[in-house]
Short mmCIF file of C-alpha atoms in Angstrom, two decimals:
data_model
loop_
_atom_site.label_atom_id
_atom_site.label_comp_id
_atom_site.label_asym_id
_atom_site.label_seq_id
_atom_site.Cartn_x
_atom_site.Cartn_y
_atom_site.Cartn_z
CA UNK A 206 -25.25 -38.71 60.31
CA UNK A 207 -22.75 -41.14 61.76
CA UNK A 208 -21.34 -42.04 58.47
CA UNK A 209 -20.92 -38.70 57.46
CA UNK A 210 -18.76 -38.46 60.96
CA UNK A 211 -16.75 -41.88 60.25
CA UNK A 212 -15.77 -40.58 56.16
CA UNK A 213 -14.30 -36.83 58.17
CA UNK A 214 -12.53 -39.12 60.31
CA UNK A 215 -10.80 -41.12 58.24
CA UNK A 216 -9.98 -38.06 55.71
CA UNK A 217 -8.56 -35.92 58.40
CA UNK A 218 -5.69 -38.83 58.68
CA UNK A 219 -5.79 -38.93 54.80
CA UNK A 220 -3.05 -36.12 53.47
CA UNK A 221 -4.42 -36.52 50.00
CA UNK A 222 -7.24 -34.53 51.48
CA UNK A 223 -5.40 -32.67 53.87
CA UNK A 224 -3.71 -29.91 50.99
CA UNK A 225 -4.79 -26.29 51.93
CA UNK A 226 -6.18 -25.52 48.55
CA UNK A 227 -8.58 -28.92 48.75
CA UNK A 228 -11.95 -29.45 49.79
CA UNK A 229 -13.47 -32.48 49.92
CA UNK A 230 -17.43 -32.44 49.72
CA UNK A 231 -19.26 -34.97 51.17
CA UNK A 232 -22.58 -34.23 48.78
CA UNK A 233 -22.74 -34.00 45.25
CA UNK A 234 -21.14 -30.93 43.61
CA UNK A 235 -23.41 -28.92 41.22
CA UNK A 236 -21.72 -26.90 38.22
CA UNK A 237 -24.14 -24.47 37.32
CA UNK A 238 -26.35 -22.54 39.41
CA UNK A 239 -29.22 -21.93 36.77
CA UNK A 240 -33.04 -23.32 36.99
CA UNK A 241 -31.39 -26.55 36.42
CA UNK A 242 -28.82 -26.43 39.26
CA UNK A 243 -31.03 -25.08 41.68
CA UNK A 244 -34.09 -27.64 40.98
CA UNK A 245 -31.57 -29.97 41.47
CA UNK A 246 -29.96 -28.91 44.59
CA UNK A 247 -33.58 -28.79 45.80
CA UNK A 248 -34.75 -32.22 45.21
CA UNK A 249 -31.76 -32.82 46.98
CA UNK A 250 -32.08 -31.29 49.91
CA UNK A 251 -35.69 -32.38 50.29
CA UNK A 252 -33.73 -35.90 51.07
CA UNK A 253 -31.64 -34.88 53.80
CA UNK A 254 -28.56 -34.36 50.84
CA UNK A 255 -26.44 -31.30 51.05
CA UNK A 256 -24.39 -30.58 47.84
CA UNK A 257 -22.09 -27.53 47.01
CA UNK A 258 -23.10 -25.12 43.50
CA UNK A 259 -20.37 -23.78 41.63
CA UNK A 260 -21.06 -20.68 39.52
CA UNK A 261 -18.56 -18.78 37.00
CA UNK A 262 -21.16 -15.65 37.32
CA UNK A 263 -21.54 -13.21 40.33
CA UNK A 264 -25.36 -14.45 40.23
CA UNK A 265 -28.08 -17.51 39.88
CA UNK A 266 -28.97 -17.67 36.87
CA UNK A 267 -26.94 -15.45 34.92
CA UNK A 268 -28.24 -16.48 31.41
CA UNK A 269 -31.52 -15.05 32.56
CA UNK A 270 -30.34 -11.79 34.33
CA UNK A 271 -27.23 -10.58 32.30
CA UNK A 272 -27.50 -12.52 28.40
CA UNK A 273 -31.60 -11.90 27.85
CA UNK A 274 -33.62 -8.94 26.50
CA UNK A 275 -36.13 -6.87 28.67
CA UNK A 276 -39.32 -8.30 27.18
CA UNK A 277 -38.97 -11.75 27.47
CA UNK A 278 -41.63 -13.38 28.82
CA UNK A 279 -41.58 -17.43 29.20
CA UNK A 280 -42.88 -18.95 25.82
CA UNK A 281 -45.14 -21.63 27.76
CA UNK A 282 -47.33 -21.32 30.80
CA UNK A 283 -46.12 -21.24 34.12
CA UNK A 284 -47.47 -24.33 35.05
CA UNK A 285 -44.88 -26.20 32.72
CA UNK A 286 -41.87 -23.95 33.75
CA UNK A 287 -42.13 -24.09 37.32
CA UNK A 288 -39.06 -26.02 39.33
CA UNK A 289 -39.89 -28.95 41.74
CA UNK A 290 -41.44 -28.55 45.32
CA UNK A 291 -42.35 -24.96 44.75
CA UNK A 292 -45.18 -23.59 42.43
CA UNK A 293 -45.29 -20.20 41.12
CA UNK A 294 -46.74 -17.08 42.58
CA UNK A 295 -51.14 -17.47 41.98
CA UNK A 296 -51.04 -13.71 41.69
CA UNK A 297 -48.41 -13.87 38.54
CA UNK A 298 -49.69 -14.56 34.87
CA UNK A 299 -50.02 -17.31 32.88
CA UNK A 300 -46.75 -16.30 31.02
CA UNK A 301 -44.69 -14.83 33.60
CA UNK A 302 -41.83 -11.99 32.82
CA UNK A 303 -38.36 -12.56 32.81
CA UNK A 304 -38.14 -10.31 35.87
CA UNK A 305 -40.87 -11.96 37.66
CA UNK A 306 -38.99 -15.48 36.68
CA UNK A 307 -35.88 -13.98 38.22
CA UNK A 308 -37.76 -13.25 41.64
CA UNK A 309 -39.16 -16.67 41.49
CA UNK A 310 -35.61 -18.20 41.02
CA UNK A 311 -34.37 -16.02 43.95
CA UNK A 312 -37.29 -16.99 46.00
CA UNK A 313 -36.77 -20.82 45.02
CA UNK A 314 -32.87 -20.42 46.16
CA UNK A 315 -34.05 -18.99 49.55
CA UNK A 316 -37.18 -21.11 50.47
CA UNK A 317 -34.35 -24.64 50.14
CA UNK A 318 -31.40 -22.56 51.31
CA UNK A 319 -29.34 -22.80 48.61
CA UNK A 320 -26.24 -20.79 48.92
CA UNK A 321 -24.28 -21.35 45.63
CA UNK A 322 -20.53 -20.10 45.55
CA UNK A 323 -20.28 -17.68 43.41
CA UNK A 324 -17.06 -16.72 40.92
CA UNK A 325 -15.89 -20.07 40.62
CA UNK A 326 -15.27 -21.04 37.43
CA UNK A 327 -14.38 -24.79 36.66
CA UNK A 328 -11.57 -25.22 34.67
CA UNK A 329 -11.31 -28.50 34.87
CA UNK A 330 -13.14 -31.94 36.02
CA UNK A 331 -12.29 -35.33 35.86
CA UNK A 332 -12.92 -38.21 37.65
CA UNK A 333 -9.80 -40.12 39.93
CA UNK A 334 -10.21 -44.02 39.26
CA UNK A 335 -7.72 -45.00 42.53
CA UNK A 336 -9.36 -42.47 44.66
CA UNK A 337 -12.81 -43.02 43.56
CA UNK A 338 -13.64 -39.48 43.70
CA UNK A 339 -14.20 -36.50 41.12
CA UNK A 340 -11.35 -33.80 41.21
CA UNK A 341 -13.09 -30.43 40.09
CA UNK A 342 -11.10 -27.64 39.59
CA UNK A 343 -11.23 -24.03 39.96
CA UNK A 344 -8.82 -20.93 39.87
CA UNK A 345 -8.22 -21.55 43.91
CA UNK A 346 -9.67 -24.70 45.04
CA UNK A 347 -9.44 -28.42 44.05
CA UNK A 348 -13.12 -29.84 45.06
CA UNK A 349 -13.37 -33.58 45.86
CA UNK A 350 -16.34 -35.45 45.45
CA UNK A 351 -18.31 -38.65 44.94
CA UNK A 352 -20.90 -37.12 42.45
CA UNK A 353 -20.96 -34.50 40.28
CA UNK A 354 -23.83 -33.02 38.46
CA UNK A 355 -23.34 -31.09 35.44
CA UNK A 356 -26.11 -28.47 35.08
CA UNK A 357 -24.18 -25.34 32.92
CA UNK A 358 -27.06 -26.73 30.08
CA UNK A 359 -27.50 -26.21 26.52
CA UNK A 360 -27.14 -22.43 26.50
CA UNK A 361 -24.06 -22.46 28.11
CA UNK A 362 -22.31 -20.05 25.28
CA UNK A 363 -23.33 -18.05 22.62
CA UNK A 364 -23.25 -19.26 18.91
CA UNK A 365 -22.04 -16.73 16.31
CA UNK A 366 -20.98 -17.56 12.81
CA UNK A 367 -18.18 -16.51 10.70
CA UNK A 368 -19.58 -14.56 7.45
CA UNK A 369 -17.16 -13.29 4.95
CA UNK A 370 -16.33 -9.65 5.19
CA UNK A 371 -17.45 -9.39 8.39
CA UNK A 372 -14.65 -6.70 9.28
CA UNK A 373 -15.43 -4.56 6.55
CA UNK A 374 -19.22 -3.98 7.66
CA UNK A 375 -18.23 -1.12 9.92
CA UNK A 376 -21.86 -1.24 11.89
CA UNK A 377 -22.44 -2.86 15.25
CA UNK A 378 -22.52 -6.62 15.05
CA UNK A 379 -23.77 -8.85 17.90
CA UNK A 380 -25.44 -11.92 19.35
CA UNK A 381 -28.79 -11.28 20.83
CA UNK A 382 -27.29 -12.55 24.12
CA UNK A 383 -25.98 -8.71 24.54
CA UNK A 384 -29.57 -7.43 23.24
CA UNK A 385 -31.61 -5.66 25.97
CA UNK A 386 -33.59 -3.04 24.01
CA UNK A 387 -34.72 -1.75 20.52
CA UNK A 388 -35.22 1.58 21.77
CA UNK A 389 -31.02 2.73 20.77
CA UNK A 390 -32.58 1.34 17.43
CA UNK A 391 -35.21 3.76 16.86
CA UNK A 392 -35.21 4.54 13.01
CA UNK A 393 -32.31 2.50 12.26
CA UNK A 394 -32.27 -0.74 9.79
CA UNK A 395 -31.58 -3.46 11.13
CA UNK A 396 -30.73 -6.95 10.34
CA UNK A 397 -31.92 -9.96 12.48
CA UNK A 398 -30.19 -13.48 11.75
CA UNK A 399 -32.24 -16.22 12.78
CA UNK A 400 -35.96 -17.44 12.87
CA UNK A 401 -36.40 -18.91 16.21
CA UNK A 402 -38.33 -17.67 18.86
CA UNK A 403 -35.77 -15.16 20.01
CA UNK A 404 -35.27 -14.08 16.32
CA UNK A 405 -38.68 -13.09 16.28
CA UNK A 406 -39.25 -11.72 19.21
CA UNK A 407 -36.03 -9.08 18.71
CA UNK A 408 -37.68 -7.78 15.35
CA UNK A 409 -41.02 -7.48 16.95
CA UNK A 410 -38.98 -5.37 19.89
CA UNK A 411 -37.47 -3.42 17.16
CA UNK A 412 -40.34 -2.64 15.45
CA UNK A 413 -42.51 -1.59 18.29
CA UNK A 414 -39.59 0.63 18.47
CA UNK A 415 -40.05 2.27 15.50
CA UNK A 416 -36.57 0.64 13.77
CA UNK A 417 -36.84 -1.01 10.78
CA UNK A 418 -35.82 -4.88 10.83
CA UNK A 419 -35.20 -7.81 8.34
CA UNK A 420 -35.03 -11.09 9.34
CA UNK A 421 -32.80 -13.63 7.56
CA UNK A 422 -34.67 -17.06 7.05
CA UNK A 423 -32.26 -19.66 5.84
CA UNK A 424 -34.72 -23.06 6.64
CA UNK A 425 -38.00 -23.95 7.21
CA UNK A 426 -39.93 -22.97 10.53
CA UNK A 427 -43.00 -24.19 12.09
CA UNK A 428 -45.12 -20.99 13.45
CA UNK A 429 -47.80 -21.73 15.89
CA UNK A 430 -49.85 -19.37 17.78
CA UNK A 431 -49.64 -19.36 20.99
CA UNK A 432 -52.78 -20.06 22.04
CA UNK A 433 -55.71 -22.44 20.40
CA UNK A 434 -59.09 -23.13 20.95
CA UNK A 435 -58.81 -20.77 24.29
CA UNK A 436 -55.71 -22.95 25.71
CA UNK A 437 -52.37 -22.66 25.39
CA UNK A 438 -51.01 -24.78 22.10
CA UNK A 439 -48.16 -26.60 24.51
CA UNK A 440 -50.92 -27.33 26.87
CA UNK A 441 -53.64 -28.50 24.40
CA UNK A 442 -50.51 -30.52 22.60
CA UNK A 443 -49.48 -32.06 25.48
CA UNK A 444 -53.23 -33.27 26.49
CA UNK A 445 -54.26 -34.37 22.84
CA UNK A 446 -51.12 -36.46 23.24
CA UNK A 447 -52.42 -38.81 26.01
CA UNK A 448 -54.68 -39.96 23.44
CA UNK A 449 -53.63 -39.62 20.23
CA UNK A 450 -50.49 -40.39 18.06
CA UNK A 451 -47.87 -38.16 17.43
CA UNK A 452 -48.68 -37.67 13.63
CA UNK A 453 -52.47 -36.50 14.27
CA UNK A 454 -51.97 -34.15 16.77
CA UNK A 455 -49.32 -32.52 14.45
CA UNK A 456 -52.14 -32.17 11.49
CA UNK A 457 -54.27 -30.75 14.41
CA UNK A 458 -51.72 -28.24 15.35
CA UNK A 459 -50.76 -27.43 11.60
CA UNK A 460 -54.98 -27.18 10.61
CA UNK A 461 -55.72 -25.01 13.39
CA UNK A 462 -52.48 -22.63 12.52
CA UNK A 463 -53.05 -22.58 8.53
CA UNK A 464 -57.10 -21.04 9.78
CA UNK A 465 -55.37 -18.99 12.35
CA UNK A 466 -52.18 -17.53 10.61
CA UNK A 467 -53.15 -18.41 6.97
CA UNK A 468 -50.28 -19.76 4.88
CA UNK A 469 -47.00 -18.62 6.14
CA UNK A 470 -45.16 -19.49 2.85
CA UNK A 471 -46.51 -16.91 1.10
CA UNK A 472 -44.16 -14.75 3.44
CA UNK A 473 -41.11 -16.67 2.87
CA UNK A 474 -41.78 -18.80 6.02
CA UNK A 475 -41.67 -22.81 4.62
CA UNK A 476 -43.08 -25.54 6.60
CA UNK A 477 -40.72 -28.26 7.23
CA UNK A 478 -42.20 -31.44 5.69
CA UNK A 479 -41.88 -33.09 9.68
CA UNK A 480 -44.63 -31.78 12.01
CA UNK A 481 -44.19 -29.63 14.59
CA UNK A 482 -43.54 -32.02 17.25
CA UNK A 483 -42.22 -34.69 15.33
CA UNK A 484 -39.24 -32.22 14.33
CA UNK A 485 -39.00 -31.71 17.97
CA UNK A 486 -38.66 -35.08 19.29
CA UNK A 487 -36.20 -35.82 16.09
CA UNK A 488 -33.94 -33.21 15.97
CA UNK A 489 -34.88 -30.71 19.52
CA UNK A 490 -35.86 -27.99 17.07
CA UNK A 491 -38.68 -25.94 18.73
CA UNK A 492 -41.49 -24.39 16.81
CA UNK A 493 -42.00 -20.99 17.06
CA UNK A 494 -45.34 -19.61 19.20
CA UNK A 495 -46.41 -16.24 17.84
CA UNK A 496 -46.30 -13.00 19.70
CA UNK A 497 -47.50 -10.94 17.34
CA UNK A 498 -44.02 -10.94 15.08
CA UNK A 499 -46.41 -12.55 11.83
CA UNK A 500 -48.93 -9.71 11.49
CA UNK A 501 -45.79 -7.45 11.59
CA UNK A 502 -44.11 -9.49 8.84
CA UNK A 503 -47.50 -9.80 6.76
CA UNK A 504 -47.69 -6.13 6.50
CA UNK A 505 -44.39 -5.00 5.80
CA UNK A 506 -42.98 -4.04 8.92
CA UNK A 507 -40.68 -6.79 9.14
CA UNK A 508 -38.71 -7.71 5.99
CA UNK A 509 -37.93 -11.67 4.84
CA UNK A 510 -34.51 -11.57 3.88
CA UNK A 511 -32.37 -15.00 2.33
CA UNK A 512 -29.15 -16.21 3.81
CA UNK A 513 -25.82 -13.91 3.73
CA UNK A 514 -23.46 -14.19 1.05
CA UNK A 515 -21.16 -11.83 2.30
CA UNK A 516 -21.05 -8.25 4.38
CA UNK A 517 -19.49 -5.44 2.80
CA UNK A 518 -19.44 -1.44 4.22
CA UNK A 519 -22.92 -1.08 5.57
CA UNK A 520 -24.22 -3.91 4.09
CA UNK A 521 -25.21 -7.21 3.49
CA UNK A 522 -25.44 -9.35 0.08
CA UNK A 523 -27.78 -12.25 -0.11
CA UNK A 524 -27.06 -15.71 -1.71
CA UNK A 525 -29.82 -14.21 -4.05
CA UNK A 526 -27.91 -11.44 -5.23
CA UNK A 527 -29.58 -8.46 -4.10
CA UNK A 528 -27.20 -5.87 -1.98
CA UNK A 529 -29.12 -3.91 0.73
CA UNK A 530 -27.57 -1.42 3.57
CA UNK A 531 -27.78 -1.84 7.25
CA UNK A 532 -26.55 -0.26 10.92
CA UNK A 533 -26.83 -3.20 12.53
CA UNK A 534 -26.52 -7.18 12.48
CA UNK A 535 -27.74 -9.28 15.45
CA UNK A 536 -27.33 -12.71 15.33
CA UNK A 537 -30.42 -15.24 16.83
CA UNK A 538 -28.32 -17.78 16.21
CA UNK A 539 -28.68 -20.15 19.45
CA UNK A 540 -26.56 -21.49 21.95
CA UNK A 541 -24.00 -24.12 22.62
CA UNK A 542 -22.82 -26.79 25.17
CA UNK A 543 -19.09 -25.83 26.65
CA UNK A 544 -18.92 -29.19 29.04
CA UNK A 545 -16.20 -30.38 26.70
CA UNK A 546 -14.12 -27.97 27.77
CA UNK A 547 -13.96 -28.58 31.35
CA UNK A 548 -14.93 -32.03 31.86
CA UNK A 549 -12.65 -34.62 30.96
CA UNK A 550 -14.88 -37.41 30.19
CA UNK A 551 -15.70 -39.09 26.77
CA UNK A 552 -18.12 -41.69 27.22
CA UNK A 553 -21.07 -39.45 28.65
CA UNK A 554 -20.89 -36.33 26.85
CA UNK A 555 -20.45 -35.85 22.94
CA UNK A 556 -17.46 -33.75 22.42
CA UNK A 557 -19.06 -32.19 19.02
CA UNK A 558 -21.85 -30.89 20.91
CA UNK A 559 -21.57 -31.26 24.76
CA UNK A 560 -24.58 -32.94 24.73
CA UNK A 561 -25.51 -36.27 26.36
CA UNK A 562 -24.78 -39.29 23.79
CA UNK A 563 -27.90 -41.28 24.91
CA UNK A 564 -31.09 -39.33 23.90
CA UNK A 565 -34.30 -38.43 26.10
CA UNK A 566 -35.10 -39.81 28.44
CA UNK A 567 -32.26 -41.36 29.13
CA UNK A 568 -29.22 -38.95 29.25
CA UNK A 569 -29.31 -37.97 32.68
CA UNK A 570 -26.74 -40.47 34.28
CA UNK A 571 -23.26 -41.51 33.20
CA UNK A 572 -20.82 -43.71 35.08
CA UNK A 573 -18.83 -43.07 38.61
CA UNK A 574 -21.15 -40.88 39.72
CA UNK A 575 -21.57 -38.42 36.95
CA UNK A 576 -25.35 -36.94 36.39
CA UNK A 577 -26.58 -34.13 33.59
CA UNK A 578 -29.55 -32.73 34.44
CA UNK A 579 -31.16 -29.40 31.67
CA UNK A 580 -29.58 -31.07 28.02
CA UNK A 581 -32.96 -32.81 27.41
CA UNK A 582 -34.29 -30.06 24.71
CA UNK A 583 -37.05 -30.01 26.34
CA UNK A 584 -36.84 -26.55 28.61
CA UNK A 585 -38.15 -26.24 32.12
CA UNK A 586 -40.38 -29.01 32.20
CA UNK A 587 -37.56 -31.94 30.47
CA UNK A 588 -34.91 -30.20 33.85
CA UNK A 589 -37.60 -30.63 36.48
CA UNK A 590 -38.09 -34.28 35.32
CA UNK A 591 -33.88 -34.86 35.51
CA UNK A 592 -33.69 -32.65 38.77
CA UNK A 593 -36.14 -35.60 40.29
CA UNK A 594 -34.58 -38.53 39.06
CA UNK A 595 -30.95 -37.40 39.59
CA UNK A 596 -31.83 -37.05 43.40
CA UNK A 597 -33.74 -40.26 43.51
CA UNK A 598 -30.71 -42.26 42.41
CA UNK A 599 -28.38 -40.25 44.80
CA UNK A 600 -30.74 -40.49 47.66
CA UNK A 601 -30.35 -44.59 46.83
CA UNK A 602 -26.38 -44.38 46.73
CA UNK A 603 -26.50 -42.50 49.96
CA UNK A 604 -28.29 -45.21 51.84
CA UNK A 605 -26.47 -48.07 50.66
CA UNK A 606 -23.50 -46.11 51.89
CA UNK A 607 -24.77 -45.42 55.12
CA UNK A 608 -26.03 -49.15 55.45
CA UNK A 609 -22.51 -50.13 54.66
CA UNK A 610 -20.20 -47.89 56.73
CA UNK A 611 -22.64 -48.09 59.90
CA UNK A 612 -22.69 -52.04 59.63
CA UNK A 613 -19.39 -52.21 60.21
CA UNK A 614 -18.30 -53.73 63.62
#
């Protein structure tokens, strides 16, 4: 492009941009080379726009292939998970593994040519008012650029809480984020901290593993099975909600459950008083769809345990008094943001939580060229829908550009 020639030209005569350990982009630069990044850089490239990935790990996608345990499987169907441009294998099942996800990712890289740049870990971004540029910074280079696209996510670092006496316990303690297997487990009691869908997927691991797990419930939790009436429940909830409010479809869901998994209370699993999907629009909490963990837990296998009080040698007391012994704590405990540690910019990102200030749908753009793209709480799908408009809005920037510098006499 002859604007892309006439913006080298005048940097190569710019010394701001001619430092050794600088590299000015022309494109958008992409921190994060997960599902997000990659969808991203895809939709991208679809419009003739080249941007640069920048990736702390060694590989794409590294929460998937290094922080997640062997049976994972996606929790909705592939049609819902799969990125932009590029459908899933027909030969691979509704609820593809996380190895088959993997190859998919790896397949999705190579079909756009995406080459991310592995190992380089941003310390530090922040945008240049009299330059009008972004100055991203890793351990060896300064990147310069126009836009930059922050797609490290949600799960960006694992969340583990301080519990008193945690020193004393003596037994392995971990985040499931460094869980691969329950068969090291085999016989062994272990505790499981946290009801989500990970939470419940580890103790059904463990148990088809022959260990013997608790899970600590401190809150309510929607269950849902995950499939109704033949169909998947995030399909079927997603089509009932074309026609019907919010509230109804929620007393659907909830009916159908309470004839399909009776009444989960009885087994120390409260209902929030907020359906399932109203809870999710209002506070991104996502119900849990049932592997097979409830039968487990309504026979005994799995044990409903109250929150921790403390840990002392080998075990655990509860806030309900009772003292019981353990090998092993893992904690389900979620993930965090860790944008506010790199990027220096207020008015975008909540420094509490890294998250985008302005809620769904509208948290994808900032100011000066600043984009977030995977914080919608909304998995797969919500990044897809970001990856598309991010690129829209670039592509538009990018003409008016070209229109400008080409007009010139």
């Amino acid at each position: 492009m002859d604007f892309l020639r006439e913006i080298e030209g005048k940097r190569a005569h710019d010394p701001i941009f001619n430092d050794s350990g600088r590299s000015f982009i022309p494109g958008p630069v992409i921190v994060g080379a997960g599902p997000s990044g990659l969808a991203t850089a895809a939709c991208l490239k679809e419009k003739g726009i080249v941007s640069v990935i920048l990736e702390r790990s060694n590989c794409l996608a590294s929460l998937w292939q290094r922080n997640t345990y062997d049976r994972l499987c996606l929790h909705l169907p592939k049609q819902f998970c799969e990125l932009p441009l590029m459908p899933f294998p027909d030969h691979f099942p509704t609820y593809p593994s996380k190895q088959q996800f993997i190859q998919y990712l790896e397949a999705y890289a190579d079909r756009f040519d995406i080459r991310p740049r592995f190992n380089e870990t941003v310390a530090r971004a922040e945008y240049d008012h009299k330059l009008g540029f972004w100055r991203v910074k890793t351990e060896t280079t300064e990147y310069m650029c126009r836009w930059l696209i922050v797609a490290t996510g949600e799960n960006a670092e694992a969340v583990v809480p301080e519990i008193k006496g945690k020193r004393e316990f003596g037994g392995q303690i971990f985040h499931t984020s460094s869980y691969r297997s329950g068969d090291v487990y085999r016989g062994k009691r272990v505790l499981v901290v946290g009801c989500g869908n990970s939470g419940m997927e580890v103790c059904l691991d463990l148990c088809n593993h022959n260990a013997r797990p608790s899970l600590v419930v401190r809150d309510s939790v929607h269950i849902l099975p995950r499939q109704m009436l033949g169909k998947s429940t995030f399909g079927l909830s997603m089509w009932l909600l074309k026609w019907l409010p919010i509230r109804l479809v929620d007393r659907f869901l909830l009916l159908v459950s309470w004839f399909m998994l009776g009444d989960t209370s009885k087994f120390g699993l409260d209902r929030p008083k907020l359906g399932p999907l109203e809870l999710k629009n209002l506070s991104g909490k996502t119900p849990v769809l049932d592997v097979g963990t409830l039968a487990k837990i309504k026979s005994g296998d799995i044990k409903i345990c109250p929150g921790i009080k403390q840990l002392k040698r080998h075990a655990v007391e509860f806030v309900d008094g009772r003292t019981e012994n353990f090998d092993a704590i893992i904690f389900a405990t979620g993930y965090k943001s860790n944008v506010p540690f790199w990027l220096k910019e207020r008015d975008m990102f909540s420094e509490e939580d890294g998250l985008p200030r302005r809620p769904f749908p509208n948290g994808w753009k900032g100011s000066c060229g600043l984009y977030a793209v995977g914080f919608t709480k909304r998995g797969l799908l919500g990044a897809s829908m970001d990856a598309r408009r991010i690129s829209e809005d670039i592509e538009r920037c990018w003409k008016v550009d070209a229109k400008r510098l080409t007009s010139k006499p």
